Coordinates of C-alpha atoms in Angstrom, one line a residue:
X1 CA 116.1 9.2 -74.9
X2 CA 113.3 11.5 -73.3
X3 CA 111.0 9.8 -76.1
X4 CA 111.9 6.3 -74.9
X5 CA 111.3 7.2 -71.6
X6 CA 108.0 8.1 -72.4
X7 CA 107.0 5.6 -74.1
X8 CA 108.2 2.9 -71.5
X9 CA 105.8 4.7 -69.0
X10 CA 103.2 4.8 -71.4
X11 CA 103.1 0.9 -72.0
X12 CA 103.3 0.6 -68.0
X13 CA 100.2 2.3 -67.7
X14 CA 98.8 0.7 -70.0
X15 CA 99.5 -2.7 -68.8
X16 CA 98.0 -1.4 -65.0
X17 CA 94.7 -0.5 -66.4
X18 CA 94.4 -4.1 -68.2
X19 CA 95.7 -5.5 -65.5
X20 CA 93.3 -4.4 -63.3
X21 CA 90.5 -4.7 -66.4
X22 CA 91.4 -8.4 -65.9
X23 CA 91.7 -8.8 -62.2
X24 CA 88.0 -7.3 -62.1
X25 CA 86.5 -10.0 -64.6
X26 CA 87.7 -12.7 -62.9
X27 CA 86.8 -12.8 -58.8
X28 CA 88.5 -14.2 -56.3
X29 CA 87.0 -17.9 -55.6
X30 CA 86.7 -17.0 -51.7
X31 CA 84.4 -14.2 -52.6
X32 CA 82.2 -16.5 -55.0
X33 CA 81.9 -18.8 -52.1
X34 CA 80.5 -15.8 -49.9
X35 CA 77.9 -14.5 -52.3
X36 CA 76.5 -18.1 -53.1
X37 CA 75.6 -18.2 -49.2
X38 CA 73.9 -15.2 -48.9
X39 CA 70.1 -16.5 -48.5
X40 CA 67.0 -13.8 -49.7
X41 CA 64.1 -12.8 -47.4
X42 CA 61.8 -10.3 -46.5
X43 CA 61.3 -8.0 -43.9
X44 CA 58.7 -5.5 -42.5
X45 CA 59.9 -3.4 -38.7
X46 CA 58.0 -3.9 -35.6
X47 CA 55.7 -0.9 -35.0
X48 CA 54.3 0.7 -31.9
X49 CA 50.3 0.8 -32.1
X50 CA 46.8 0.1 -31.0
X51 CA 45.3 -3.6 -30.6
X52 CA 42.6 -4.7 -29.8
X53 CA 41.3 -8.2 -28.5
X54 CA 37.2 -8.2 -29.8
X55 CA 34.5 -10.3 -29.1
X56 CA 32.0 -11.7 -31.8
X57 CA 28.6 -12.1 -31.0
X58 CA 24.8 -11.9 -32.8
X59 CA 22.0 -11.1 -31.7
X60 CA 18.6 -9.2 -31.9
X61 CA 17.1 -5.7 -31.6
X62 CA 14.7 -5.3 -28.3
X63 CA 12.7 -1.9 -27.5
X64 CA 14.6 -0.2 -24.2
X65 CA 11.4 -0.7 -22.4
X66 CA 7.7 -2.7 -23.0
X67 CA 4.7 -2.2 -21.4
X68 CA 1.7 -3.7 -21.4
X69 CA -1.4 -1.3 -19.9
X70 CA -4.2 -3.1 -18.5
X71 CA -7.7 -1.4 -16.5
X72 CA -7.1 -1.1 -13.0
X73 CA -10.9 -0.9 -13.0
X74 CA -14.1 -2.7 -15.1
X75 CA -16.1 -0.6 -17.3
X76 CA -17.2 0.4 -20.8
X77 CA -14.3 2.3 -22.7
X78 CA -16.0 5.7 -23.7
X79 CA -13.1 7.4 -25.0
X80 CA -9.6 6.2 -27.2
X81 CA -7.4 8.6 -27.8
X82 CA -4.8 6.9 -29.5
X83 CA -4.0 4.4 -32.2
X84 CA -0.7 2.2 -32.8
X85 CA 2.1 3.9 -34.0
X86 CA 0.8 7.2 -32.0
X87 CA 3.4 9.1 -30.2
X88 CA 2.9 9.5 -26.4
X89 CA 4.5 10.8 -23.3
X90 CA 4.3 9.3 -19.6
X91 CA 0.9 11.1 -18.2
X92 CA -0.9 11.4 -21.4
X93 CA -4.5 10.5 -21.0
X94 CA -5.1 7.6 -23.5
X95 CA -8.4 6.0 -22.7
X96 CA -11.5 6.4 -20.4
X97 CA -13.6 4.0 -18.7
X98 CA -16.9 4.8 -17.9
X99 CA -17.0 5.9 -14.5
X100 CA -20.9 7.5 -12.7
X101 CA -20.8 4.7 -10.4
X102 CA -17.1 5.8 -9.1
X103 CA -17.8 9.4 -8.8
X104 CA -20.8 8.4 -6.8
X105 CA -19.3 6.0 -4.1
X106 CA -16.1 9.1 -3.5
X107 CA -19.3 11.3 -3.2
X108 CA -20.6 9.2 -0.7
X109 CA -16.5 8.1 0.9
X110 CA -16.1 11.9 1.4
X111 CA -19.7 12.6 3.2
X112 CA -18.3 9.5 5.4
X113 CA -15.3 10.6 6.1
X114 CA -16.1 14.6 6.9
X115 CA -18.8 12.6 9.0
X116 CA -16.5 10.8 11.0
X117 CA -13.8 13.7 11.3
X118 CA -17.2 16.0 13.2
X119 CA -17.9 13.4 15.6
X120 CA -13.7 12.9 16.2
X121 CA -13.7 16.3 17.1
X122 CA -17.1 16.4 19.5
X123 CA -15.9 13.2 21.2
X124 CA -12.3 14.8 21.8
X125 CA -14.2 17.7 23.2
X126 CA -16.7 15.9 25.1
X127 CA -15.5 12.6 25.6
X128 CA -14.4 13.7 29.4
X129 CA -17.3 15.5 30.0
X130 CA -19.8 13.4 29.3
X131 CA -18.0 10.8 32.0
X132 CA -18.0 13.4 34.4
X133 CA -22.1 14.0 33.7
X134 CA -22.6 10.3 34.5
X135 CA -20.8 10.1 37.7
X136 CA -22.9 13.2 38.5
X137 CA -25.9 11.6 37.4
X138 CA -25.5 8.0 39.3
X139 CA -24.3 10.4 42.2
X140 CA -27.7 11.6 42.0
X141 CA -29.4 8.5 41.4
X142 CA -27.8 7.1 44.5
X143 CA -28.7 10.1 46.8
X144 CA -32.6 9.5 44.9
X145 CA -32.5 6.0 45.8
X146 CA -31.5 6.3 49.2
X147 CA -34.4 9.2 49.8
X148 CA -36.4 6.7 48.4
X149 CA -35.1 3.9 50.4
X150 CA -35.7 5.7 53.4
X151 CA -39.6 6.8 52.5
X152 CA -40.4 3.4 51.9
X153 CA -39.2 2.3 55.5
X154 CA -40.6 5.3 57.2
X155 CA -44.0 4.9 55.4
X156 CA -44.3 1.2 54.6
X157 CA -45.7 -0.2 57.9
X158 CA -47.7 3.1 59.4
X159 CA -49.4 3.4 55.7
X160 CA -50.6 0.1 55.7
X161 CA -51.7 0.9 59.3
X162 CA -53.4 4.1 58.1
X163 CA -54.9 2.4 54.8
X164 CA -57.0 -0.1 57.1
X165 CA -58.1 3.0 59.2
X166 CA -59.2 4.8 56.2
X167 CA -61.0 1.6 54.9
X168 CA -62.8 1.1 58.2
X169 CA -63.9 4.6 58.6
X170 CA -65.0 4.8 54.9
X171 CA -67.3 2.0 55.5
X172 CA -68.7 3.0 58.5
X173 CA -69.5 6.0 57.2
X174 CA -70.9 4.0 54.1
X175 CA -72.8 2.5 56.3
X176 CA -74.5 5.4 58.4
X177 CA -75.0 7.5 55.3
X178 CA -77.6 4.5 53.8
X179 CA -78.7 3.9 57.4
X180 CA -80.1 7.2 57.0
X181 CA -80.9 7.6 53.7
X182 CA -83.2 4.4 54.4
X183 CA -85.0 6.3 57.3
X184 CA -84.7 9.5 55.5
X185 CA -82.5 12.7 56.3
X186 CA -83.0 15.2 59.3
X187 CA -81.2 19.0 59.0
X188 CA -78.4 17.6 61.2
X189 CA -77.7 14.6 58.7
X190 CA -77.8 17.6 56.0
X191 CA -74.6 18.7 57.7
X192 CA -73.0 16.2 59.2
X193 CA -73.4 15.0 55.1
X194 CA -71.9 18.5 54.3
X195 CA -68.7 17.9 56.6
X196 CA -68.8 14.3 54.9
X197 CA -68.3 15.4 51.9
X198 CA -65.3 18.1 52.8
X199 CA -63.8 15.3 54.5
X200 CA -64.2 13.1 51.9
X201 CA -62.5 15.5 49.2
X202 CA -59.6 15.7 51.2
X203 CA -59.5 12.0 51.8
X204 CA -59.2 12.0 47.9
X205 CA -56.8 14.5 47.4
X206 CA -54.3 13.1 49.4
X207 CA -54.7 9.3 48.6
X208 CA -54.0 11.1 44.8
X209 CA -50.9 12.4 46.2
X210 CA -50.1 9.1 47.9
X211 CA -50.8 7.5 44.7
X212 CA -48.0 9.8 42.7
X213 CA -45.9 9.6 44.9
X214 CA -45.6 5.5 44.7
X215 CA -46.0 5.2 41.3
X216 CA -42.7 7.3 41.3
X217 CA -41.1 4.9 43.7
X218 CA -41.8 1.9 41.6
X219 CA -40.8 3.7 38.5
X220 CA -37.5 4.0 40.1
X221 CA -38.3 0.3 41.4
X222 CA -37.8 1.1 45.0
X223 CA -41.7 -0.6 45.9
X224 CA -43.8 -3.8 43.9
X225 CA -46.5 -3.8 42.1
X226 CA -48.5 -4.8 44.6
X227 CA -47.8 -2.1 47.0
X228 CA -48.3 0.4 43.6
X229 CA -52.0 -1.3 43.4
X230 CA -52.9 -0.8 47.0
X231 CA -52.3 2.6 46.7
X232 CA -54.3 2.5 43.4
X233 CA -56.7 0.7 45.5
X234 CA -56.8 3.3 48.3
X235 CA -57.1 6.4 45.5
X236 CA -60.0 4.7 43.9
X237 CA -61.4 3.6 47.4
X238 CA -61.0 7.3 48.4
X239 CA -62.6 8.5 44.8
X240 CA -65.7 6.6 45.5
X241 CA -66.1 8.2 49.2
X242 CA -66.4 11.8 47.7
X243 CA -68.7 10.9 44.9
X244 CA -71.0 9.3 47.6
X245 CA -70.8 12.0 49.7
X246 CA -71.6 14.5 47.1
X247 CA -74.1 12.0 46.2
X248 CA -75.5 11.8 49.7
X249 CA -76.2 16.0 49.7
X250 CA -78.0 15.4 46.3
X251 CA -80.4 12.5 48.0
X252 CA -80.6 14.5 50.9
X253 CA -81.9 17.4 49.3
X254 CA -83.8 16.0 46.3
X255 CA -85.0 12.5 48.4
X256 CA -83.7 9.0 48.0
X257 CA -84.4 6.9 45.3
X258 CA -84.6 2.7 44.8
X259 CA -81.6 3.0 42.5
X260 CA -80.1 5.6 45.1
X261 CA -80.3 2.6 47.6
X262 CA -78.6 0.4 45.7
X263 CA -75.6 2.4 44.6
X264 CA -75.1 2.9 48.2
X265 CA -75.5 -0.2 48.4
X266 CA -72.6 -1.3 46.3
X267 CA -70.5 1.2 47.5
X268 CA -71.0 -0.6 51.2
X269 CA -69.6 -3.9 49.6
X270 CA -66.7 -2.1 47.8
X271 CA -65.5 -0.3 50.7
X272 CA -65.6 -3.7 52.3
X273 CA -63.2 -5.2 50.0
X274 CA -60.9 -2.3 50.3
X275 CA -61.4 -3.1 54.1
X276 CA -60.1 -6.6 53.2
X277 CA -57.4 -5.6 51.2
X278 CA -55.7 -3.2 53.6
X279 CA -56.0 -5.8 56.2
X280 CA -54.5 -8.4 53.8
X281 CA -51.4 -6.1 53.6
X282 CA -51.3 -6.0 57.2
X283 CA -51.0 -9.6 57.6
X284 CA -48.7 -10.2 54.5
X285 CA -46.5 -7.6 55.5
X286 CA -45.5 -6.5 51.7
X287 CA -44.2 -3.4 53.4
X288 CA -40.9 -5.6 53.6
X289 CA -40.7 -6.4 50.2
X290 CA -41.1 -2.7 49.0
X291 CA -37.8 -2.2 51.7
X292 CA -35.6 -5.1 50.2
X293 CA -36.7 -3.4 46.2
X294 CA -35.6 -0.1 47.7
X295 CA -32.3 -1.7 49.0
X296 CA -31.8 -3.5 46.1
X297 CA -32.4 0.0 44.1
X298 CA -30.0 1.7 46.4
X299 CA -27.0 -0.9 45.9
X300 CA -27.5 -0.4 42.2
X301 CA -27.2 2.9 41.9
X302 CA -24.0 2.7 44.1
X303 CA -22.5 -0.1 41.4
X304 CA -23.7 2.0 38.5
X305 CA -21.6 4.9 40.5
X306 CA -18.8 2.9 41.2
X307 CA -18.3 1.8 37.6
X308 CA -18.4 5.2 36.4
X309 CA -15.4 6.6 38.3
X310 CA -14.1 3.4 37.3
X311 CA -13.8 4.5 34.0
X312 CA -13.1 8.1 34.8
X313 CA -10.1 6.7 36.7
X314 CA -8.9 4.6 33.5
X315 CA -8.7 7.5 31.5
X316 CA -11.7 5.9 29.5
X317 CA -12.7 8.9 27.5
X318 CA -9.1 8.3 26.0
X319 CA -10.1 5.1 24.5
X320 CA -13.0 6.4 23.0
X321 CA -11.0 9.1 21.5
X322 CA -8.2 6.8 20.0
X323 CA -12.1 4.9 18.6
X324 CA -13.5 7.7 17.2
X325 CA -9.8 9.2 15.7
X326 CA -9.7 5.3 13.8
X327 CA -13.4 5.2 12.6
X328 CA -12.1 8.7 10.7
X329 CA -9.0 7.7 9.4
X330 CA -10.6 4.7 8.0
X331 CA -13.1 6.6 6.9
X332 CA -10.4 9.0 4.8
X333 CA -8.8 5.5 4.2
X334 CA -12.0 4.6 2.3
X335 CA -12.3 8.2 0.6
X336 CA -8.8 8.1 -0.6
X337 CA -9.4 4.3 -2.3
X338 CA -12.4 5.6 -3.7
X339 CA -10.7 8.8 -5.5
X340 CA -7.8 6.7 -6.9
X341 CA -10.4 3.9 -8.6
X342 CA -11.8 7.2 -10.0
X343 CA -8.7 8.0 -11.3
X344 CA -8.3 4.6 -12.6
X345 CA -10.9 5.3 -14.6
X346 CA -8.4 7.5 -17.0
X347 CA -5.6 5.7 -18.5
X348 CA -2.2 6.9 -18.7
X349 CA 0.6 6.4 -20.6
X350 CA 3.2 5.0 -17.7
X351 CA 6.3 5.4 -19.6
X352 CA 7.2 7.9 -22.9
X353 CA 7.2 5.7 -26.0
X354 CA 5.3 4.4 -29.2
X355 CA 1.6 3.0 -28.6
X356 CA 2.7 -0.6 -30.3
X357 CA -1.0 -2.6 -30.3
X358 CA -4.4 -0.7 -29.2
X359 CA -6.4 -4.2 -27.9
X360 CA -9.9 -2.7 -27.7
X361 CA -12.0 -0.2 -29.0
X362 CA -14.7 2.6 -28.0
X363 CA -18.0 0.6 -26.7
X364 CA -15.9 -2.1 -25.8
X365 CA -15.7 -4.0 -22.1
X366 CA -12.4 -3.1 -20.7
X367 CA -11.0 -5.5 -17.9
X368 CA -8.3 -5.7 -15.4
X369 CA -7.3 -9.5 -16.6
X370 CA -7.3 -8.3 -20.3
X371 CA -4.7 -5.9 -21.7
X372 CA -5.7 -2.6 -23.2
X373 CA -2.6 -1.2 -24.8
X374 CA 1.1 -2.0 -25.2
X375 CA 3.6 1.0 -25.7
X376 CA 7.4 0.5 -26.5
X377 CA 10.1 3.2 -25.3
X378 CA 12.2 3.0 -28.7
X379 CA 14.3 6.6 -28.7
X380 CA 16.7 3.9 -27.3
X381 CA 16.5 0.4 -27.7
X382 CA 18.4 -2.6 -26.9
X383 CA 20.6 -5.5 -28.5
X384 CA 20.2 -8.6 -26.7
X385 CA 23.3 -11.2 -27.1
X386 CA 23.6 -14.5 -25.6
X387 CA 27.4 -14.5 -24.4
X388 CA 29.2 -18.2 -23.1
X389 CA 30.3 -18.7 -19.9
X390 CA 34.4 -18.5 -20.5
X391 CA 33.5 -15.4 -22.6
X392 CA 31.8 -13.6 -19.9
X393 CA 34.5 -12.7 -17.3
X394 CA 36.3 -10.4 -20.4
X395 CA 32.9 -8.3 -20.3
X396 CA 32.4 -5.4 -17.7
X397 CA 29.5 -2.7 -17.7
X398 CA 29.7 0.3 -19.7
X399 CA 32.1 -1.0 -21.9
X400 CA 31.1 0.3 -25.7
X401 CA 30.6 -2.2 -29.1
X402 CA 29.9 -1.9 -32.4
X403 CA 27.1 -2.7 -33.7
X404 CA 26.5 -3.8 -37.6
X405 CA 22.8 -4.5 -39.0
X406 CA 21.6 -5.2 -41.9
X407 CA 19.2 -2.5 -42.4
X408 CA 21.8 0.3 -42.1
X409 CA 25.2 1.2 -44.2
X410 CA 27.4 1.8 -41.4
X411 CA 27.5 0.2 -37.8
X412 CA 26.2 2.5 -34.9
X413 CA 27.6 2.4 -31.0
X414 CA 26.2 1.3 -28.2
X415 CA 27.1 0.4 -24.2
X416 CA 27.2 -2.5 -22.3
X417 CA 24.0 -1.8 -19.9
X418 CA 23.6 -5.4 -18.4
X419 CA 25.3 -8.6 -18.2
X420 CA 23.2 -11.5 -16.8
X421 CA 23.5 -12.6 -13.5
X422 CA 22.2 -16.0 -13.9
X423 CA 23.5 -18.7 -16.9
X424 CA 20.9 -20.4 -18.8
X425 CA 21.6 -24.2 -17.5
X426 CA 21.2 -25.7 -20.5
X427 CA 22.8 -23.4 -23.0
X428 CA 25.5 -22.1 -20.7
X429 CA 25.0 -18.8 -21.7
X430 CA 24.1 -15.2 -19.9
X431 CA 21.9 -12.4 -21.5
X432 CA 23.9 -9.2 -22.3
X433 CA 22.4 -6.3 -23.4
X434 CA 23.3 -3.1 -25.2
X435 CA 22.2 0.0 -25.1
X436 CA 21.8 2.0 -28.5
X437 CA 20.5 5.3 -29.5
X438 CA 18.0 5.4 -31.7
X439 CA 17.2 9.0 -33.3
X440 CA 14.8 8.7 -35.9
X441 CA 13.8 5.2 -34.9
X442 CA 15.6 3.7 -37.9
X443 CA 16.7 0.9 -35.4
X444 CA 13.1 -1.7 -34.8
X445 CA 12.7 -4.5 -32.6
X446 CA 13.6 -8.2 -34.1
X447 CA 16.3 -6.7 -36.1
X448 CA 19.7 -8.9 -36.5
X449 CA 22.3 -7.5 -35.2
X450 CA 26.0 -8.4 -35.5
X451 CA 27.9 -7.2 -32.3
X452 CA 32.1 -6.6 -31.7
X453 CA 33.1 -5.7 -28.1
X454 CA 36.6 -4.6 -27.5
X455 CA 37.5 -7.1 -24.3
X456 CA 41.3 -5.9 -24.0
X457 CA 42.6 -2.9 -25.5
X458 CA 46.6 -2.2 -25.3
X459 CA 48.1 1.4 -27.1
X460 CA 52.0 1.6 -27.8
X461 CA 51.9 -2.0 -28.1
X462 CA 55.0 -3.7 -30.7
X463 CA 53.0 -5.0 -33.6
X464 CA 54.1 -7.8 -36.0
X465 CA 52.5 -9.7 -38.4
X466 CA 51.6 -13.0 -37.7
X467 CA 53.0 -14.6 -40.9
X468 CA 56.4 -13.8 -39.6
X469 CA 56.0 -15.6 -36.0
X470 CA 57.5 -19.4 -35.7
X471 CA 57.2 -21.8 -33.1
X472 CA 59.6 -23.9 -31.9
X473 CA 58.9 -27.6 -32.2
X474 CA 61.3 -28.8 -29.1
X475 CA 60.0 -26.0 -26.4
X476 CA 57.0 -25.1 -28.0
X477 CA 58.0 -21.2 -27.9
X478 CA 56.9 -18.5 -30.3
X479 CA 60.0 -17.3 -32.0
X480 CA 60.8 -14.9 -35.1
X481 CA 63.8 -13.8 -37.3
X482 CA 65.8 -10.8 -37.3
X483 CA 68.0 -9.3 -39.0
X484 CA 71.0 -7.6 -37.7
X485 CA 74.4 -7.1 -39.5
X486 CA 73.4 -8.8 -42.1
X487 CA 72.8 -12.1 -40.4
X488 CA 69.5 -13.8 -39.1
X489 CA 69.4 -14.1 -35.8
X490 CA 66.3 -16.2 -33.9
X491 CA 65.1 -14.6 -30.9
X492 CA 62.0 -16.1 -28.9
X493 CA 59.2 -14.0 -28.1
X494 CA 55.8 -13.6 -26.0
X495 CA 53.2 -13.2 -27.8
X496 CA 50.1 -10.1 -26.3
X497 CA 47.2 -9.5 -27.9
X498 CA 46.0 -10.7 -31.6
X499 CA 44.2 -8.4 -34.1
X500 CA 43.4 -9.3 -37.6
X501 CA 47.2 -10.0 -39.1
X502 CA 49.2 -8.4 -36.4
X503 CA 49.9 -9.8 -32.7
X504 CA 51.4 -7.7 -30.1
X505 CA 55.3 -8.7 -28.9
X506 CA 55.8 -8.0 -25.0
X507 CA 59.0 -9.2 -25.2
X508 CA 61.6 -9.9 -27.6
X509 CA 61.2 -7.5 -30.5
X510 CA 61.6 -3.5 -29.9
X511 CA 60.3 -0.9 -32.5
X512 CA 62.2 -0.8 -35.5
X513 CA 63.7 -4.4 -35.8
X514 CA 64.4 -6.0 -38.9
X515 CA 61.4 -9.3 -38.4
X516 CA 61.9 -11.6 -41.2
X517 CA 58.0 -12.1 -42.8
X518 CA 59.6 -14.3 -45.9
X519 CA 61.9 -16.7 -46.1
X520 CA 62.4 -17.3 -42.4
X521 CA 61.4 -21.2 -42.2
X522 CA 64.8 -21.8 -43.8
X523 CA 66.9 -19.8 -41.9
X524 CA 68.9 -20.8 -39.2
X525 CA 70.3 -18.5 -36.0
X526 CA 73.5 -16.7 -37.2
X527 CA 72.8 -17.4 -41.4
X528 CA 74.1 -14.5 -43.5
X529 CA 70.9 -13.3 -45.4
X530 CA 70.3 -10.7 -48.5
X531 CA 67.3 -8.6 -48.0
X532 CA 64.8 -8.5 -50.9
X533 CA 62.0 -5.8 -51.3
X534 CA 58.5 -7.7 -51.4

């Protein structure tokens, strides 16, 4: 009985375990229909990163700075100190122009202008003075011309008065003496000759004094000429009296001669024409004119008087000051042009750099139209691109770039150090340039060079590839797959920056979804899908 029992659970078990062996080989037809619509794709997760949106552009390799040296000054180059490819530094003497004729003209600019600064500082000192000497002067002038004024009136009438009495008696006494000396002398002619002659040296004396005196008046133009001749007249007039009289005591003691007789003779008609001279005065009356010279003296002396404290009362020493303090600061104008075209004479290197081209050599004619040297300034140089106008509002000072060239293995950085404030009108285009270091100077001029600028640069953005990214036909909106439970679900997205193979999602996709990059152009929203590795 037990063995039965045994045996009927035996084939019991048995026939569960094939049972189930069968149910398992042959699936349920609604499960066949759900693994048939399972569709394959592939999928990569949104990541959070860098991107970058770069800018393209080619260009070529400038020195930082070119200059081109020319003479400030004409001359014979007598000394080259460098040759291209020499090294210099901003000062360095390079060249020298031959320069006597410079040294000489600052020589002489200095001796003019130390000149000018002595007689600034005598006329600041003396300026004032010297007006107040010629008021004191024309002050004296004027009291002199008055004096003088004031002789001629008091003396003008009474000496032409006393001239014709002097004439008269000199020829009367002319006229006794030969009367005598015809009949021969007696002792009381011997003195009366003797008081002659005493009298007559007076006479003499003071017509000489006369004479003086008005040859200072019409110096100081107070008489005229003629009245200046009279009294020559009357000094000669009186000259000849005292030689006759001396003459008289020499005939009177040794006897008369013929010839003795006739020089008393002539002496007679020579006082007679004095006679008719001083009489001529009379009658003339040039007395008058010697007053209105005087006045005329007198009023100029009072003008010349007048104008000078005229100009003490302007202050005119002041101006002549302010003169003499320009003459000497054009004068150190002068000296200070001179000593810099002596220093132009030595050429210096304006700017640190690389002596590029050497134009002329020792013995040669340098001039300031003709260049003399170029230098470069290369420990930095410059990449010059030619940038479109849409392109250029995305560029902004300072902003770095690589840099690729040719002539070197890997790219080198540089900075934005100018962007063009003027387009090109015909191009459309605006210089930028980029600054570059350049130790070793493996970077030269004309090189090509291949520049990337970052324009936008976003970190932590959601990156995608771009394969995975569909747009829709009816709205014309980016959109992508992804999967979620399974299914594929569509979800539109807005598309950042693109970089390469990825673009940046701002909305949309989060890190970590499920984006479909395969098989997504046949899905549709909602599809059951099968994930396959790529």
């Amino acid at each position: 009985m037990k063995k039965s029992i045994f045996a009927i659970i035996a084939i019991v078990i048995v026939g569960i375990i094939l049972l189930r062996v069968v149910t398992k080989q042959q699936p349920d037809p609604a499960d066949v229909s759900a693994s048939v619509a399972l569709k394959p794709v592939e999928v990569v997760q949104a990541r959070l990163a860098t991107i970058e949106s770069v800018l393209e552009l080619s260009g070529t390799i400038v020195p930082n700075s070119r200059v081109t040296v020319f003479p400030e000054v004409p001359g014979r180059l007598v000394e080259m100190y460098v040759d291209e490819g020499s090294r210099v530094k901003s000062g360095d003497t390079m060249a020298v122009i031959d320069h006597d004729d410079l040294e000489l003209q600052l020589t002489q600019a200095d001796a003019a202008f130390q000149s000018a600064q002595v007689n600034y500082e005598q006329v600041k000192q003396l300026a004032e003075g010297r007006i107040k000497v010629k008021i004191d002067v024309a002050e004296a002038d004027v009291s002199s011309a008055k004096a003088a004024l004031q002789q001629v009136m008091d003396l003008a009438e009474t000496r032409a008065v006393s001239q014709i009495e002097g004439a008269e008696a000199g020829l009367t006494s002319l006229q006794a003496n030969l009367e005598k000396i015809k009949r021969g002398a007696r002792e009381e002619d011997r003195k009366q000759a003797q008081a002659t002659l005493h009298q007559a040296v007076a006479n003499f004396e003071n017509a000489q004094s006369n004479y003086e005196r008005m040859q200072k008046l019409f110096t100081d133009g107070a008489i005229s000429t003629q009245s200046l001749e009279a009294s020559q007249t009357q000094l000669d007039v009186a000259k000849a009296q005292r030689d006759i009289a001396s003459e008289q005591i020499r005939i009177i003691e040794n006897g008369a001669r013929a010839e003795d007789v006739q020089s008393l003779e002539a002496l007679v008609r020579q006082a007679e024409a004095a006679l008719k001279v001083a009489r001529a005065q009379i009658t003339t009356r040039t007395w008058e004119k010697d007053i209105t010279l005087a006045e005329a003296h007198v009023k100029k002396s009072e003008a010349n008087l007048s104008a000078a404290k005229d100009l003490e009362n302007a202050r005119s020493w002041e101006a002549e000051i302010l003169m003499a303090e320009a003459a000497m600061k054009q004068a150190e104008a002068a000296s200070s042009l001179a000593r810099e075209r002596l220093a132009d004479a030595t050429i210096v290197a304006p700017i640190s750099g690389i002596v590029a081209k050497r134009h002329l050599d020792v013995g040669g004619m340098a001039l300031p139209t003709a260049p003399l040297i170029e230098i470069v300034e290369m420990d930095s140089v410059k990449a010059v691109f030619s940038v479109i106008e849409s392109d250029l509002g995305k560029l902004n000072p300072r902003r770095h770039a690589s840099i690729r060239l040719d002539a070197l293995e890997n790219p080198v950085t540089g900075e934005i150090s100018l962007i063009g404030p003027t387009l090109d009108p015909s191009s459309r285009t605006a210089k930028i340039e980029i600054r570059i270091a350049n130790p070793g100077l493996k970077l030269k001029p004309g090189m090509f060079a291949r520049a990337t600028i970052p324009v936008e640069v976003h970190e932590n953005a959601v990156l995608i590839p771009r394969s995975s990214v569909l747009e829709d036909a009816n709205r014309g909106l980016p959109s992508v797959f992804v999967v979620t439970d399974g299914l594929g679900r569509r979800r539109t997205i807005e598309i950042g920056l693109t970089q390469g193979s990825d673009v940046e999602v701002t909305q949309g996709v989060v890190e970590g979804d499920n984006v479909v990059v395969a098989g997504q152009h046949a899905l549709t929203d909602g599809e059951n899908v099968t994930v396959v590795p790529p």
